[in-house]
Amino acid sequence: SAVISQKPSRDICQRGTSLTIQCQVDSQVTMMFWYRQQPGQSLTLIATANQGSEATYESGFVIDKFPISRPNLTFSTLTVSNMSPEDSSIYLCSVGRVGQGGYEQYFGPGTRLTVT
Amino acid sequence: KNQVEQSPQSLIILEGKNCTLQCNYTVSPFSNLRWYKQDTGRGPVSLTIMTFSENTKSNGRYTATLDADTKQSSLHITASQLSDSASYICVVRLYNTDKLIFGTGTRLQVFP
């Protein structure tokens, strides 16, 4: 398995500001993923972050709004820029790893963001 | 279009009872199908993972089944406990990719 921590666990932010979410993994991983989970909805992939290269964004998500850093194999950040109330969601970091049962994705505890 | 649909959307049962959650998917081809449990305010935690050649997989009181012909999966919970109250998400991985297709989840509430 993988131990993933996120900071902050929750935050309340004002419209127009930015928040950077940190994700720390207990061991080196090649690929890290950032997801958004809007209230009452399932998870939606924002982007895939590989160390040493630019993040790959899914349709509907852009780098200017959600810049991602991946400085090493155990750490990544996601910034939610120029926030609006529509950005109120849970943001989750995830990593992929091959285990006994094959390839598996593990999720962090999430960051609950409320934009007022 | 690759989709994963779950039913029911929500379910209330009494402690000690059994229940079954359903998942229908149109993802093709797929590598594997997983069931995750997500407690309120937490990230999803994997319960079971099955490849297309597997029919059933158990993890304690949780038993998942898969019918690749009809593209259906179910998660059966036996002798439910209060701690089973959570959302259960069916997730299908696209073949040969890291891309996961998530269902919208079933919210289960277990009452004493």
Coordinates of C-alpha atoms in Angstrom, one line a residue:
Chain A
S1 CA 0.0 0.0 0.0
A2 CA 1.0 3.7 0.1
V3 CA 0.8 6.2 2.8
I4 CA -0.3 9.6 1.4
S5 CA -0.8 12.8 3.4
Q6 CA -2.3 16.0 2.2
K7 CA -2.1 19.5 3.6
P8 CA -4.3 21.3 4.5
S9 CA -7.1 18.9 5.3
R10 CA -9.6 21.7 4.9
D11 CA -9.7 25.4 4.3
I12 CA -12.2 28.2 3.8
C13 CA -11.0 30.7 1.2
Q14 CA -12.3 33.9 -0.2
R15 CA -13.3 34.4 -3.8
G16 CA -10.4 35.5 -6.0
T17 CA -7.6 34.1 -3.9
S18 CA -5.5 31.0 -4.5
L19 CA -4.8 27.9 -2.4
T20 CA -1.9 25.5 -2.8
I21 CA -2.5 21.9 -1.7
Q22 CA 0.4 19.6 -0.8
C23 CA 0.6 15.9 -1.3
Q24 CA 3.4 13.8 0.3
V25 CA 3.9 10.0 -0.3
D26 CA 5.8 7.7 1.9
S27 CA 7.9 6.3 -0.9
Q28 CA 8.9 7.2 -4.5
V29 CA 6.3 6.9 -7.2
T30 CA 6.4 7.7 -10.9
M31 CA 2.9 8.9 -11.4
M32 CA 0.8 11.1 -9.2
F33 CA -2.8 12.1 -9.9
W34 CA -5.0 14.9 -8.8
Y35 CA -8.7 14.5 -8.6
R36 CA -11.7 16.7 -7.8
Q37 CA -14.8 15.5 -6.1
Q38 CA -17.6 18.1 -6.1
P39 CA -20.4 17.8 -3.6
G40 CA -22.5 14.6 -4.2
Q41 CA -20.4 13.7 -7.2
S42 CA -17.8 11.1 -8.0
L43 CA -14.2 11.7 -8.6
T44 CA -13.0 13.5 -11.7
L45 CA -9.4 13.4 -12.8
I46 CA -7.8 16.9 -13.1
A47 CA -4.3 16.0 -14.2
T48 CA -1.5 13.4 -14.1
A49 CA 1.8 14.6 -12.7
N50 CA 5.1 12.9 -13.6
Q51 CA 8.3 13.9 -12.0
G52 CA 10.5 15.9 -14.4
S53 CA 7.8 16.8 -16.9
E54 CA 4.8 19.0 -17.3
A55 CA 1.5 17.7 -15.9
T56 CA -1.0 16.3 -18.4
Y57 CA -4.5 17.9 -17.9
E58 CA -7.8 16.3 -18.7
S59 CA -10.4 18.0 -20.8
G60 CA -12.0 20.9 -19.0
F61 CA -9.0 21.6 -16.8
V62 CA -6.2 24.1 -17.6
I63 CA -2.8 24.8 -16.2
D64 CA -3.5 28.5 -15.5
K65 CA -6.4 27.5 -13.2
F66 CA -4.8 24.4 -11.7
P67 CA -1.0 24.7 -11.8
I68 CA 0.8 21.6 -10.6
S69 CA 4.4 21.1 -9.4
R70 CA 6.2 17.8 -9.1
P71 CA 9.7 18.6 -7.8
N72 CA 10.6 15.0 -6.8
L73 CA 9.3 11.5 -6.6
T74 CA 7.5 11.8 -3.3
F75 CA 5.9 15.2 -3.4
S76 CA 3.4 17.3 -5.5
T77 CA 1.4 20.4 -5.2
L78 CA -1.9 21.5 -6.8
T79 CA -2.8 25.2 -6.8
V80 CA -6.4 26.3 -7.2
S81 CA -6.1 29.8 -8.7
N82 CA -8.5 32.7 -8.7
M83 CA -11.1 30.7 -6.8
S84 CA -14.8 31.0 -7.2
P85 CA -17.6 29.2 -5.2
E86 CA -17.8 26.7 -8.0
D87 CA -14.3 25.5 -6.9
S88 CA -15.7 24.3 -3.6
S89 CA -14.8 20.6 -3.7
I90 CA -12.7 17.9 -2.2
Y91 CA -9.3 17.7 -3.9
L92 CA -7.6 14.3 -3.7
C93 CA -4.1 13.2 -4.5
S94 CA -3.5 9.7 -5.7
V95 CA -0.6 7.5 -6.6
G96 CA -0.3 4.3 -8.7
R97 CA 1.7 1.4 -7.6
V98 CA 2.0 -2.3 -8.6
G99 CA 1.1 -4.6 -5.7
Q100 CA 0.2 -8.2 -5.2
G101 CA -3.1 -7.7 -6.9
G102 CA -1.6 -5.9 -9.8
Y103 CA -1.7 -2.2 -10.5
E104 CA -3.5 -0.3 -7.8
Q105 CA -4.3 3.4 -7.1
Y106 CA -4.1 4.7 -3.6
F107 CA -5.8 7.9 -2.5
G108 CA -4.9 10.6 0.0
P109 CA -7.4 11.7 2.6
G110 CA -8.4 14.8 0.5
T111 CA -8.5 18.5 1.1
R112 CA -12.0 19.9 1.6
L113 CA -12.1 23.4 0.1
T114 CA -14.9 25.9 0.6
V115 CA -14.9 29.1 -1.3
T116 CA -17.0 32.0 0.0
Chain B
K1 CA -18.9 6.5 -24.2
N2 CA -17.1 4.9 -21.3
Q3 CA -19.5 5.0 -18.3
V4 CA -20.0 3.4 -14.9
E5 CA -23.5 3.5 -13.4
Q6 CA -24.4 2.4 -9.9
S7 CA -27.6 1.6 -8.1
P8 CA -29.1 2.3 -5.8
Q9 CA -28.0 5.9 -5.3
S10 CA -28.6 5.5 -1.6
L11 CA -29.5 2.7 0.7
I12 CA -30.5 2.4 4.4
I13 CA -30.3 -0.9 6.2
L14 CA -30.4 -2.1 9.8
E15 CA -27.3 -3.4 11.5
G16 CA -26.7 -7.1 10.9
K17 CA -28.6 -7.2 7.6
N18 CA -27.0 -8.0 4.3
C19 CA -27.1 -5.8 1.2
T20 CA -26.1 -5.8 -2.4
L21 CA -24.9 -2.9 -4.5
Q22 CA -25.0 -2.9 -8.3
C23 CA -22.6 -1.6 -10.9
N24 CA -23.1 -1.5 -14.7
Y25 CA -20.4 -0.4 -17.0
T26 CA -19.9 0.3 -20.7
V27 CA -16.1 0.6 -20.5
S28 CA -14.4 -1.5 -23.1
P29 CA -11.8 -2.9 -23.1
F30 CA -11.0 -2.8 -19.4
S31 CA -8.1 -4.0 -17.3
N32 CA -9.9 -4.4 -14.0
L33 CA -12.8 -3.4 -11.9
R34 CA -12.5 -2.1 -8.3
W35 CA -14.8 -1.4 -5.5
Y36 CA -13.7 1.4 -3.2
K37 CA -15.2 2.5 0.2
Q38 CA -15.1 6.2 1.0
D39 CA -15.9 7.3 4.5
T40 CA -17.2 10.9 4.8
G41 CA -14.3 13.3 4.7
R42 CA -11.8 10.6 3.6
G43 CA -10.2 9.4 0.4
P44 CA -11.4 6.2 -1.2
V45 CA -9.9 2.9 0.1
S46 CA -9.8 -0.2 -2.1
L47 CA -12.0 -3.2 -1.1
T48 CA -11.6 -5.5 -4.0
I49 CA -10.0 -5.6 -7.5
M50 CA -11.0 -8.0 -10.2
T51 CA -9.7 -8.6 -13.7
F52 CA -12.1 -9.5 -16.5
S53 CA -11.3 -13.2 -16.0
E54 CA -12.3 -13.3 -12.4
N55 CA -15.9 -13.9 -11.3
T56 CA -15.7 -13.2 -7.6
K57 CA -13.4 -11.7 -5.0
S58 CA -13.9 -11.5 -1.2
N59 CA -12.4 -9.3 1.4
G60 CA -13.8 -10.2 4.8
R61 CA -17.5 -9.4 4.8
Y62 CA -17.3 -7.8 1.4
T63 CA -17.8 -10.0 -1.7
A64 CA -17.6 -8.6 -5.2
T65 CA -18.8 -10.4 -8.3
L66 CA -18.2 -9.7 -12.0
D67 CA -20.0 -10.8 -15.1
A68 CA -17.9 -9.6 -18.0
D69 CA -20.5 -10.8 -20.6
T70 CA -23.3 -8.6 -19.2
K71 CA -20.8 -5.9 -17.9
Q72 CA -22.2 -6.0 -14.4
S73 CA -20.7 -6.2 -11.0
S74 CA -22.1 -6.3 -7.5
L75 CA -20.8 -5.8 -4.1
H76 CA -22.4 -7.9 -1.3
I77 CA -22.0 -6.9 2.3
T78 CA -22.7 -9.5 4.9
A79 CA -23.8 -8.9 8.4
S80 CA -23.5 -5.1 8.1
Q81 CA -22.0 -3.0 10.8
L82 CA -22.4 0.6 11.7
S83 CA -18.9 1.2 10.4
D84 CA -20.0 0.1 6.9
S85 CA -21.8 3.5 6.6
A86 CA -20.0 5.1 3.7
S87 CA -20.1 5.6 0.0
Y88 CA -19.2 2.7 -2.2
I89 CA -17.7 3.5 -5.6
C90 CA -17.3 1.1 -8.5
V91 CA -14.3 2.0 -10.7
V92 CA -13.2 0.5 -14.0
R93 CA -9.7 0.9 -15.3
L94 CA -9.3 1.3 -19.1
Y95 CA -7.2 -1.4 -20.7
N96 CA -3.4 -0.6 -20.8
T97 CA -3.8 2.9 -19.3
D98 CA -3.8 4.5 -15.9
K99 CA -7.2 6.1 -16.6
L100 CA -10.0 5.2 -14.1
I101 CA -13.7 5.6 -14.8
F102 CA -15.6 6.3 -11.6
G103 CA -19.2 5.5 -10.8
T104 CA -21.2 8.0 -8.9
G105 CA -21.3 5.8 -5.9
T106 CA -23.9 4.3 -3.6
R107 CA -24.3 5.9 -0.2
L108 CA -25.0 3.3 2.4
Q109 CA -26.3 4.1 5.9
V110 CA -26.4 1.4 8.5
F111 CA -28.6 2.1 11.5
P112 CA -28.7 0.2 14.9

